[in-house]
Short mmCIF file of C-alpha atoms in Angstrom, two decimals:
data_model
loop_
_atom_site.label_atom_id
_atom_site.label_comp_id
_atom_site.label_asym_id
_atom_site.label_seq_id
_atom_site.Cartn_x
_atom_site.Cartn_y
_atom_site.Cartn_z
CA UNK A 1 0.04 0.17 0.08
CA UNK A 2 3.15 2.38 0.67
CA UNK A 3 3.91 2.50 -3.04
CA UNK A 4 3.65 5.48 -5.24
CA UNK A 5 2.16 5.26 -8.35
CA UNK A 6 2.42 7.41 -11.49
CA UNK A 7 -1.55 7.79 -11.57
CA UNK A 8 -0.87 9.28 -8.03
CA UNK A 9 2.23 11.06 -8.61
CA UNK A 10 0.46 13.12 -11.51
CA UNK A 11 -2.33 14.07 -9.33
CA UNK A 12 -0.69 15.43 -6.73
CA UNK A 13 1.89 17.17 -8.88
CA UNK A 14 -0.79 18.93 -11.07
CA UNK A 15 -2.97 19.89 -7.99
CA UNK A 16 0.79 21.57 -6.18
CA UNK A 17 1.16 23.23 -9.75
CA UNK A 18 -1.60 25.71 -7.36
CA UNK A 19 0.63 25.57 -4.32
CA UNK A 20 3.60 27.09 -6.45
CA UNK A 21 1.44 30.30 -7.47
CA UNK A 22 0.45 30.83 -4.72
CA UNK A 23 3.86 30.53 -3.05
CA UNK A 24 5.21 32.82 -6.15
CA UNK A 25 2.69 35.39 -5.85
CA UNK A 26 3.58 35.45 -1.77
CA UNK A 27 7.51 36.67 -2.70
CA UNK A 28 7.16 38.08 -5.87
CA UNK A 29 6.32 41.55 -5.26
CA UNK A 30 9.66 41.51 -2.72
CA UNK A 31 12.33 42.33 -5.05
CA UNK A 32 10.77 44.87 -7.38
CA UNK A 33 9.32 46.79 -4.83
CA UNK A 34 11.70 50.20 -6.44
CA UNK A 35 10.62 49.47 -9.46
CA UNK A 36 7.56 49.40 -8.93
CA UNK A 37 6.67 52.27 -7.18
CA UNK A 38 8.81 54.13 -9.96
CA UNK A 39 6.04 52.99 -12.13
CA UNK A 40 3.40 54.15 -9.54
CA UNK A 41 5.16 57.68 -9.65
CA UNK A 42 5.27 58.16 -13.14
CA UNK A 43 2.01 57.20 -13.41
CA UNK A 44 1.05 59.91 -11.14
CA UNK A 45 3.12 62.78 -12.77
CA UNK A 46 1.37 61.40 -16.13
CA UNK A 47 -2.06 61.60 -15.04
CA UNK A 48 -1.91 64.75 -12.54
CA UNK A 49 1.26 66.33 -13.65
CA UNK A 50 2.89 66.49 -10.17
CA UNK A 51 5.17 63.99 -8.65
CA UNK A 52 3.12 61.29 -6.15
CA UNK A 53 3.59 62.19 -2.58
CA UNK A 54 5.16 60.03 0.21
CA UNK A 55 2.36 59.00 2.25
CA UNK A 56 0.10 58.31 -1.04
CA UNK A 57 3.00 56.11 -2.22
CA UNK A 58 2.96 54.14 0.55
CA UNK A 59 -0.35 53.58 1.23
CA UNK A 60 -0.43 52.10 -3.04
CA UNK A 61 2.31 50.28 -2.07
CA UNK A 62 0.71 48.59 0.53
CA UNK A 63 -2.40 48.54 -0.84
CA UNK A 64 -0.35 46.28 -3.76
CA UNK A 65 0.69 44.14 -1.05
CA UNK A 66 -1.68 43.69 1.37
CA UNK A 67 -4.83 43.51 -1.24
CA UNK A 68 -3.30 39.71 -2.22
CA UNK A 69 -4.40 38.90 0.93
CA UNK A 70 -7.71 40.30 1.44
CA UNK A 71 -8.45 38.08 -1.98
CA UNK A 72 -7.57 35.12 0.00
CA UNK A 73 -9.42 35.85 3.11
CA UNK A 74 -12.70 35.72 0.58
CA UNK A 75 -10.90 32.94 -1.93
CA UNK A 76 -10.40 30.52 1.41
CA UNK A 77 -13.66 30.95 2.63
CA UNK A 78 -15.26 30.05 -0.72
CA UNK A 79 -13.77 26.65 -1.17
CA UNK A 80 -16.77 25.23 0.14
CA UNK A 81 -19.17 26.68 -2.67
CA UNK A 82 -17.24 24.88 -5.29
CA UNK A 83 -15.50 21.47 -3.51
CA UNK A 84 -19.14 19.69 -3.11
CA UNK A 85 -20.59 21.32 -5.96
CA UNK A 86 -17.95 20.68 -8.97
CA UNK A 87 -15.52 17.97 -7.23
CA UNK A 88 -12.14 18.71 -5.91
CA UNK A 89 -10.23 18.58 -9.39
CA UNK A 90 -12.93 20.52 -11.26
CA UNK A 91 -12.61 23.45 -8.63
CA UNK A 92 -8.99 23.35 -9.15
CA UNK A 93 -9.37 23.40 -12.78
CA UNK A 94 -12.06 26.13 -13.12
CA UNK A 95 -9.61 28.67 -10.69
CA UNK A 96 -7.55 28.86 -13.21
CA UNK A 97 -9.56 31.47 -15.42
CA UNK A 98 -8.73 33.77 -12.16
CA UNK A 99 -5.22 33.37 -12.82
CA UNK A 100 -5.42 33.74 -16.70
CA UNK A 101 -7.55 37.20 -16.22
CA UNK A 102 -4.93 38.45 -13.03
CA UNK A 103 -2.07 37.89 -15.72
CA UNK A 104 -3.41 39.77 -18.41
CA UNK A 105 -4.32 42.82 -16.10
CA UNK A 106 -0.78 42.69 -13.96
CA UNK A 107 0.95 41.75 -17.59
CA UNK A 108 -0.48 44.97 -19.04
CA UNK A 109 -0.62 47.26 -16.74
CA UNK A 110 2.43 49.38 -17.57
CA UNK A 111 1.53 49.67 -21.03
CA UNK A 112 -2.21 51.14 -20.30
CA UNK A 113 -0.72 53.44 -17.46
CA UNK A 114 -2.51 51.81 -14.82
CA UNK A 115 -1.17 50.71 -11.19
CA UNK A 116 -5.45 50.10 -10.50
CA UNK A 117 -4.91 47.46 -13.07
CA UNK A 118 -1.78 46.04 -11.05
CA UNK A 119 -3.74 46.35 -8.06
CA UNK A 120 -6.55 44.61 -9.17
CA UNK A 121 -4.76 41.74 -10.98
CA UNK A 122 -3.25 41.03 -6.93
CA UNK A 123 -6.60 40.70 -5.42
CA UNK A 124 -7.31 38.40 -8.04
CA UNK A 125 -4.68 36.35 -7.60
CA UNK A 126 -5.33 36.53 -4.00
CA UNK A 127 -8.79 34.72 -4.66
CA UNK A 128 -7.12 31.93 -6.79
CA UNK A 129 -4.25 31.77 -4.01
CA UNK A 130 -7.15 31.67 -1.71
CA UNK A 131 -9.26 28.81 -3.43
CA UNK A 132 -5.86 26.74 -3.59
CA UNK A 133 -5.48 26.59 0.17
CA UNK A 134 -8.32 25.06 0.29
CA UNK A 135 -8.66 23.13 -2.69
CA UNK A 136 -5.07 21.17 -2.97
CA UNK A 137 -4.44 19.83 0.40
CA UNK A 138 -8.11 18.95 0.85
CA UNK A 139 -7.71 16.99 -2.96
CA UNK A 140 -4.54 15.35 -2.38
CA UNK A 141 -5.25 13.89 1.29
CA UNK A 142 -8.06 12.33 -0.38
CA UNK A 143 -6.19 10.70 -3.06
CA UNK A 144 -3.30 9.68 -1.16
CA UNK A 145 -3.37 6.82 1.01
CA UNK A 146 -2.99 6.89 4.99
CA UNK A 147 0.54 5.80 4.83
CA UNK A 148 1.91 8.23 2.63
CA UNK A 149 -0.78 11.15 3.57
CA UNK A 150 1.63 13.30 5.75
CA UNK A 151 4.78 12.69 3.21
CA UNK A 152 2.38 14.12 0.39
CA UNK A 153 0.65 16.81 2.36
CA UNK A 154 4.06 18.08 2.93
CA UNK A 155 4.39 18.60 -0.98
CA UNK A 156 1.86 21.49 -0.58
CA UNK A 157 3.84 23.54 1.19
CA UNK A 158 7.11 22.64 -0.75
CA UNK A 159 4.85 23.89 -3.53
CA UNK A 160 4.84 27.46 -1.74
CA UNK A 161 8.42 27.19 -0.70
CA UNK A 162 9.37 26.89 -4.48
CA UNK A 163 7.08 29.24 -6.11
CA UNK A 164 8.51 31.70 -3.34
CA UNK A 165 12.22 30.62 -4.34
CA UNK A 166 11.16 30.69 -7.87
CA UNK A 167 9.94 34.67 -7.62
CA UNK A 168 13.20 35.55 -5.55
CA UNK A 169 15.49 34.38 -8.37
CA UNK A 170 13.14 35.69 -11.16
CA UNK A 171 13.11 38.91 -9.56
CA UNK A 172 17.11 39.71 -9.40
CA UNK A 173 17.31 42.68 -11.21
CA UNK A 174 19.46 40.96 -13.92
CA UNK A 175 16.40 38.88 -15.00
CA UNK A 176 13.05 39.88 -14.70
CA UNK A 177 13.35 42.27 -11.44
CA UNK A 178 14.35 45.70 -14.10
CA UNK A 179 12.14 48.19 -15.03
CA UNK A 180 11.28 46.90 -18.80
CA UNK A 181 10.65 43.32 -17.55
CA UNK A 182 8.83 43.40 -13.99
CA UNK A 183 4.73 43.48 -16.29
CA UNK A 184 6.52 39.79 -17.18
CA UNK A 185 7.70 38.65 -14.00
CA UNK A 186 4.11 39.54 -12.83
CA UNK A 187 2.02 37.91 -15.96
CA UNK A 188 4.18 34.66 -15.42
CA UNK A 189 1.81 32.88 -13.49
CA UNK A 190 -0.03 32.20 -16.93
CA UNK A 191 2.56 29.44 -17.45
CA UNK A 192 1.73 27.54 -14.09
CA UNK A 193 -2.05 27.80 -14.84
CA UNK A 194 -1.12 26.57 -18.39
CA UNK A 195 0.71 23.59 -17.58
CA UNK A 196 -2.27 23.17 -15.13
CA UNK A 197 -4.99 23.23 -17.79
CA UNK A 198 -2.71 20.85 -19.24
CA UNK A 199 -2.60 18.05 -16.46
CA UNK A 200 -5.36 17.87 -14.10
CA UNK A 201 -7.49 16.87 -16.84
CA UNK A 202 -5.38 13.08 -17.19
CA UNK A 203 -5.47 13.33 -13.03
CA UNK A 204 -8.87 11.64 -11.58
CA UNK A 205 -11.66 13.34 -9.20
CA UNK A 206 -11.23 12.34 -5.34
CA UNK A 207 -12.34 9.10 -4.83
CA UNK A 208 -13.86 10.17 -1.43
CA UNK A 209 -15.71 12.92 -3.60
CA UNK A 210 -16.86 10.23 -6.06
CA UNK A 211 -17.65 7.87 -3.34
CA UNK A 212 -18.78 9.87 -0.27
CA UNK A 213 -20.63 13.08 -1.91
CA UNK A 214 -21.77 11.62 -5.49
CA UNK A 215 -22.50 7.71 -4.38
CA UNK A 216 -20.55 6.67 -7.51
CA UNK A 217 -19.02 3.43 -6.04
CA UNK A 218 -17.79 2.35 -9.34
CA UNK A 219 -16.23 4.82 -10.14
CA UNK A 220 -14.74 5.50 -7.46
CA UNK A 221 -13.35 2.20 -7.16
CA UNK A 222 -11.62 2.44 -10.59
CA UNK A 223 -10.29 5.69 -9.51
CA UNK A 224 -9.11 4.25 -6.68
CA UNK A 225 -7.43 1.13 -8.79
CA UNK A 226 -5.59 3.41 -10.57
CA UNK A 227 -4.27 5.50 -7.69
CA UNK A 228 -2.90 2.72 -5.96
CA UNK A 229 -1.62 0.61 -8.46
CA UNK A 230 -3.15 -2.82 -7.25
CA UNK A 231 -6.82 -4.48 -7.98
CA UNK A 232 -7.26 -5.32 -4.68
CA UNK A 233 -8.86 -1.73 -2.85
CA UNK A 234 -11.49 -3.12 -0.50
CA UNK A 235 -9.80 -1.42 2.85
CA UNK A 236 -9.71 2.21 1.81
CA UNK A 237 -13.54 1.74 0.04
CA UNK A 238 -14.26 0.15 3.38
CA UNK A 239 -12.62 2.83 5.07
CA UNK A 240 -14.50 5.40 3.37
CA UNK A 241 -17.89 3.58 3.32
CA UNK A 242 -17.37 3.97 7.37
CA UNK A 243 -16.80 7.53 7.03
CA UNK A 244 -20.01 7.70 4.63
CA UNK A 245 -22.40 6.11 7.27
CA UNK A 246 -21.04 8.83 9.81
CA UNK A 247 -21.87 11.39 7.58
CA UNK A 248 -25.25 10.32 6.76
CA UNK A 249 -25.77 10.16 10.79
CA UNK A 250 -23.57 13.68 10.76
CA UNK A 251 -25.77 16.12 8.37
CA UNK A 252 -24.04 18.16 6.22
CA UNK A 253 -21.80 20.70 8.50
CA UNK A 254 -22.14 24.91 8.23
CA UNK A 255 -19.41 26.97 10.01
CA UNK A 256 -21.60 27.92 11.87
CA UNK A 257 -22.22 24.49 13.27
CA UNK A 258 -18.54 23.67 13.94
CA UNK A 259 -18.08 25.71 17.03
CA UNK A 260 -21.72 25.24 18.20
CA UNK A 261 -21.47 21.26 18.24
CA UNK A 262 -19.26 19.93 20.89
CA UNK A 263 -18.02 17.04 18.64
CA UNK A 264 -16.16 20.00 15.84
CA UNK A 265 -15.56 22.09 19.07
CA UNK A 266 -11.95 20.98 19.84
CA UNK A 267 -10.83 19.96 16.05
CA UNK A 268 -12.13 23.23 15.08
CA UNK A 269 -10.24 25.15 17.51
CA UNK A 270 -6.91 23.11 17.14
CA UNK A 271 -7.36 23.85 13.12
CA UNK A 272 -7.35 27.43 14.32
CA UNK A 273 -4.37 27.56 16.63
CA UNK A 274 -2.44 25.84 14.36
CA UNK A 275 -2.88 28.32 11.01
CA UNK A 276 -2.32 30.90 13.60
CA UNK A 277 1.07 29.70 14.26
CA UNK A 278 2.23 29.06 11.48
CA UNK A 279 1.17 32.66 10.23
CA UNK A 280 2.28 34.66 14.15
CA UNK A 281 5.58 32.63 14.28
CA UNK A 282 6.98 35.65 12.22
CA UNK A 283 8.13 33.71 8.90
CA UNK A 284 5.87 36.75 6.98
CA UNK A 285 7.59 39.14 8.40
CA UNK A 286 11.33 37.64 7.61
CA UNK A 287 10.29 36.97 4.28
CA UNK A 288 8.18 40.47 3.60
CA UNK A 289 11.18 42.09 4.90
CA UNK A 290 13.82 39.55 4.93
CA UNK A 291 15.90 42.12 2.09
CA UNK A 292 16.00 45.06 4.58
CA UNK A 293 16.67 43.14 7.59
CA UNK A 294 19.57 41.29 5.89
CA UNK A 295 20.60 45.27 4.99
CA UNK A 296 20.15 46.44 8.95
CA UNK A 297 22.45 43.41 9.15
CA UNK A 298 25.26 45.05 7.15
CA UNK A 299 25.24 42.17 4.05
CA UNK A 300 26.99 43.47 0.72
CA UNK A 301 24.47 42.20 -1.49
CA UNK A 302 20.85 41.71 0.89
CA UNK A 303 18.86 40.12 -2.38
CA UNK A 304 21.31 37.16 -2.63
CA UNK A 305 20.96 36.14 1.34
CA UNK A 306 17.51 36.76 0.92
CA UNK A 307 17.54 33.59 -1.97
CA UNK A 308 19.74 31.84 0.71
CA UNK A 309 17.04 31.97 2.88
CA UNK A 310 14.78 30.65 0.24
CA UNK A 311 17.24 28.14 -0.75
CA UNK A 312 17.39 27.06 3.19
CA UNK A 313 13.05 26.93 2.92
CA UNK A 314 13.13 24.80 0.35
CA UNK A 315 15.71 22.25 1.32
CA UNK A 316 14.04 21.87 4.87
CA UNK A 317 10.81 20.81 3.34
CA UNK A 318 12.39 18.29 1.29
CA UNK A 319 13.68 17.26 5.13
CA UNK A 320 10.46 17.25 6.60
CA UNK A 321 8.28 15.60 3.60
CA UNK A 322 10.72 12.52 4.82
CA UNK A 323 10.65 12.80 8.59
CA UNK A 324 6.79 13.43 8.87
CA UNK A 325 5.72 9.40 8.63
CA UNK A 326 8.30 8.46 10.86
CA UNK A 327 8.49 11.59 13.48
CA UNK A 328 5.26 12.35 13.30
CA UNK A 329 2.94 15.40 12.92
CA UNK A 330 2.79 16.24 16.75
CA UNK A 331 6.15 16.03 17.49
CA UNK A 332 7.54 18.01 14.25
CA UNK A 333 5.78 20.69 15.06
CA UNK A 334 6.76 20.78 18.55
CA UNK A 335 10.28 20.77 17.64
CA UNK A 336 9.49 23.58 15.00
CA UNK A 337 7.84 26.15 17.28
CA UNK A 338 11.11 25.41 20.02
CA UNK A 339 13.58 25.83 17.45
CA UNK A 340 12.09 28.87 15.87
CA UNK A 341 11.54 30.52 19.62
CA UNK A 342 15.25 30.43 20.42
CA UNK A 343 16.45 31.63 16.51
CA UNK A 344 13.91 34.49 17.64
CA UNK A 345 15.51 35.42 20.77
CA UNK A 346 19.36 35.05 18.81
CA UNK A 347 18.03 37.36 15.83
CA UNK A 348 16.75 40.14 19.12
CA UNK A 349 20.43 39.71 20.38
CA UNK A 350 21.84 39.78 17.27
CA UNK A 351 19.85 43.15 15.88
CA UNK A 352 20.39 44.93 19.25
CA UNK A 353 24.39 44.80 19.94
CA UNK A 354 25.22 44.97 15.98
CA UNK A 355 26.18 48.49 16.55
CA UNK A 356 28.56 47.63 19.34
CA UNK A 357 30.06 44.31 17.86
CA UNK A 358 29.63 44.22 13.73
CA UNK A 359 30.36 40.26 14.06
CA UNK A 360 26.75 39.98 15.35
CA UNK A 361 25.56 40.31 11.41
CA UNK A 362 26.55 37.11 10.65
CA UNK A 363 24.83 35.53 13.85
CA UNK A 364 21.57 37.60 12.69
CA UNK A 365 22.09 35.84 9.27
CA UNK A 366 22.31 32.17 11.30
CA UNK A 367 19.62 33.05 13.19
CA UNK A 368 17.20 33.89 9.97
CA UNK A 369 18.42 30.77 8.17
CA UNK A 370 17.34 28.52 11.36
CA UNK A 371 14.36 30.17 11.82
CA UNK A 372 13.35 29.42 8.35
CA UNK A 373 14.67 25.79 9.13
CA UNK A 374 12.57 25.06 12.09
CA UNK A 375 9.59 26.90 10.44
CA UNK A 376 9.93 24.24 7.67
CA UNK A 377 10.12 21.45 9.96
CA UNK A 378 6.97 22.05 11.48
CA UNK A 379 4.76 25.42 11.40
CA UNK A 380 5.15 25.63 7.84
CA UNK A 381 3.58 22.14 6.33
CA UNK A 382 1.53 20.41 8.94
CA UNK A 383 -0.96 23.00 9.78
CA UNK A 384 -2.32 23.06 6.16
CA UNK A 385 -2.89 18.77 6.28
CA UNK A 386 -3.75 17.97 9.52
CA UNK A 387 -6.45 20.14 8.90
CA UNK A 388 -7.93 17.23 6.16
CA UNK A 389 -6.70 14.68 9.24
CA UNK A 390 -8.92 16.27 11.82
CA UNK A 391 -12.22 15.87 9.91
CA UNK A 392 -14.31 13.69 8.69
CA UNK A 393 -16.03 14.86 5.07
CA UNK A 394 -18.74 16.04 6.18
CA UNK A 395 -17.52 19.09 8.17
CA UNK A 396 -14.10 18.97 6.23
CA UNK A 397 -15.04 21.88 3.30
CA UNK A 398 -16.02 24.17 6.37
CA UNK A 399 -13.10 23.56 8.63
CA UNK A 400 -10.63 24.44 5.47
CA UNK A 401 -12.98 27.56 4.89
CA UNK A 402 -12.26 28.28 8.76
CA UNK A 403 -8.68 27.64 8.60
CA UNK A 404 -8.47 29.23 5.30
CA UNK A 405 -9.93 32.02 6.70
CA UNK A 406 -7.89 32.03 9.55
CA UNK A 407 -4.71 31.88 8.13
CA UNK A 408 -5.44 34.29 5.59
CA UNK A 409 -6.83 36.93 8.49
CA UNK A 410 -3.39 36.67 10.62
CA UNK A 411 -1.05 36.90 7.12
CA UNK A 412 -3.30 40.21 6.28
CA UNK A 413 -2.63 41.37 10.38
CA UNK A 414 0.74 40.45 10.21
CA UNK A 415 1.29 41.94 6.48
CA UNK A 416 -0.19 45.82 7.39
CA UNK A 417 1.17 45.83 10.96
CA UNK A 418 4.95 44.91 11.03
CA UNK A 419 6.23 47.41 9.52
CA UNK A 420 4.35 50.01 11.84
CA UNK A 421 5.40 47.18 15.09
CA UNK A 422 9.12 47.28 13.49
CA UNK A 423 9.25 50.51 13.72
CA UNK A 424 7.80 51.19 17.72
CA UNK A 425 9.84 48.38 18.48
CA UNK A 426 12.91 48.11 17.26
CA UNK A 427 15.17 45.26 17.00
CA UNK A 428 12.98 44.06 20.09
CA UNK A 429 10.35 43.13 17.60
CA UNK A 430 11.23 39.44 17.78
CA UNK A 431 10.59 39.51 21.39
CA UNK A 432 6.62 39.62 20.80
CA UNK A 433 7.13 36.33 17.87
CA UNK A 434 9.06 34.50 21.00
CA UNK A 435 6.17 35.07 23.24
CA UNK A 436 3.65 34.08 20.83
CA UNK A 437 5.82 30.86 19.58
CA UNK A 438 5.98 29.60 23.38
CA UNK A 439 2.24 29.85 23.90
CA UNK A 440 1.67 27.51 20.93
CA UNK A 441 4.39 25.53 21.78
CA UNK A 442 2.39 24.90 25.53
CA UNK A 443 -0.68 24.82 23.49
CA UNK A 444 0.06 22.23 20.87
CA UNK A 445 1.98 19.60 23.61
CA UNK A 446 -1.69 19.85 25.84
CA UNK A 447 -4.46 19.50 22.67
CA UNK A 448 -3.16 18.45 19.76
CA UNK A 449 -2.80 14.56 19.24
CA UNK A 450 -1.11 12.80 17.35
CA UNK A 451 -2.44 12.08 13.22
CA UNK A 452 0.09 9.67 12.14
CA UNK A 453 -1.02 6.49 10.46
CA UNK A 454 -4.61 6.68 12.09
CA UNK A 455 -7.21 6.67 9.27
CA UNK A 456 -9.30 9.93 9.05
CA UNK A 457 -12.44 7.85 10.78
CA UNK A 458 -10.05 6.80 13.75
CA UNK A 459 -8.66 10.63 14.34
CA UNK A 460 -12.48 11.77 14.04
CA UNK A 461 -13.58 9.14 16.59
CA UNK A 462 -11.06 10.08 18.73
CA UNK A 463 -13.08 13.38 19.19
CA UNK A 464 -16.11 12.10 19.57
CA UNK A 465 -15.07 10.10 22.63
CA UNK A 466 -15.56 13.61 24.31
CA UNK A 467 -13.21 16.46 24.45
CA UNK A 468 -12.49 16.27 27.92
CA UNK A 469 -10.96 12.59 27.90
CA UNK A 470 -9.17 13.37 24.73
CA UNK A 471 -7.26 16.14 25.87
CA UNK A 472 -6.46 14.56 29.43
CA UNK A 473 -5.09 11.22 27.50
CA UNK A 474 -3.29 13.13 25.12
CA UNK A 475 0.49 12.53 26.09
CA UNK A 476 -0.47 8.51 26.92
CA UNK A 477 -2.13 8.20 24.30
CA UNK A 478 0.92 9.79 22.03
CA UNK A 479 3.32 7.27 23.74
CA UNK A 480 0.86 4.09 23.05
CA UNK A 481 0.85 5.72 19.12
CA UNK A 482 4.79 5.92 19.33
CA UNK A 483 5.25 2.36 19.91
CA UNK A 484 3.17 0.43 17.46
CA UNK A 485 3.35 2.69 14.76
CA UNK A 486 7.23 2.05 13.94
CA UNK A 487 6.37 0.98 10.76
#
């Protein structure tokens, strides 16, 4: 059951192009900031015959960066509207329309002398990315066999960090981050969208969706045979049918019911807090402002140091991919949070003592790389796919909508607020993140169960046995699981 089949690879690979888009558009706006601000200034001059005021420019720039997250919030919240109606795969295909529209708007904004087109394009690709953060982990979680679910779930995060890295490299002055080519840099999203439209029609629909939502057992069976590369898929079917029976008992779950019903209250709380632990860990602060942090640290070529952190990012996501089925989700999340807290303290010390001891700039680079590495071990990949694991088929779309919304909202708050807080606190800004990381660590230790090697139904029934009993027995249950799951 553990083998990767070509069909499974195609399904996961096609889906993860969506994650790549999300990462690319997160990272792409960092490098060409000066060039795009020049374009805003020229456009303003062309229209109103006067240069743009610094305040207006800052507002326009912040809007261009942050409107992406606003689109993401709306998109992530709309996931449920699509996945149950059109299916997981077709939803991913349809969302590419947004990517094409956005590519055209941003790619031609310079020709049209219109920064409105650029900002609207950022909003639309935000919508697309918000949908993607729901579609991809859900689809990947539903096509993967239990034994590979964690490893394949990590591919979503790998897609994101690869996207960020590609954006950082393409954004170099000598490639596309210059005055003549930046519209191409932003319009490049056309390419992965086109690729996804070519690959996905060959990928199967989620067998869970076919069986549980559409009740098409024969279709689900033939899809499973292709995905698993074996004719005997009875255990998979059995598991899905069990989940389906469970779902008949649970009526379709609305977002409000997730919070009202005691059965879902704990898993939805865990899903939300884990998403917050990803965004409020300070990782976005490091990514949005990495170039300026490296400048402050006195690095000669800060943009290359930023790309260095992108490489570290990708490398450690690959590490997580291989470790997640061995070490378990909960353990990795705890290691990641603890390591990030340590690096945040180091970063604070380094930035504070920089003026007295110039060699501290090296410490701050080590701290940033360490911070990023620990992020990709736990808080990076795990919150995404653990949402798919904490819920059965009925509440899953609603849970993804809530988790996605909390992720994007906290992303937006950090993106908007970090600059102002950094001006207020100076080099002590990472102390705030350290405190948050410690709080998230405590929560994870006491509240988050291990989901490695358990079927969706086993995990869900763990919560059904009652919230209080569950949280008391988490550490023991964790040990007993650790003992019998050394597969």
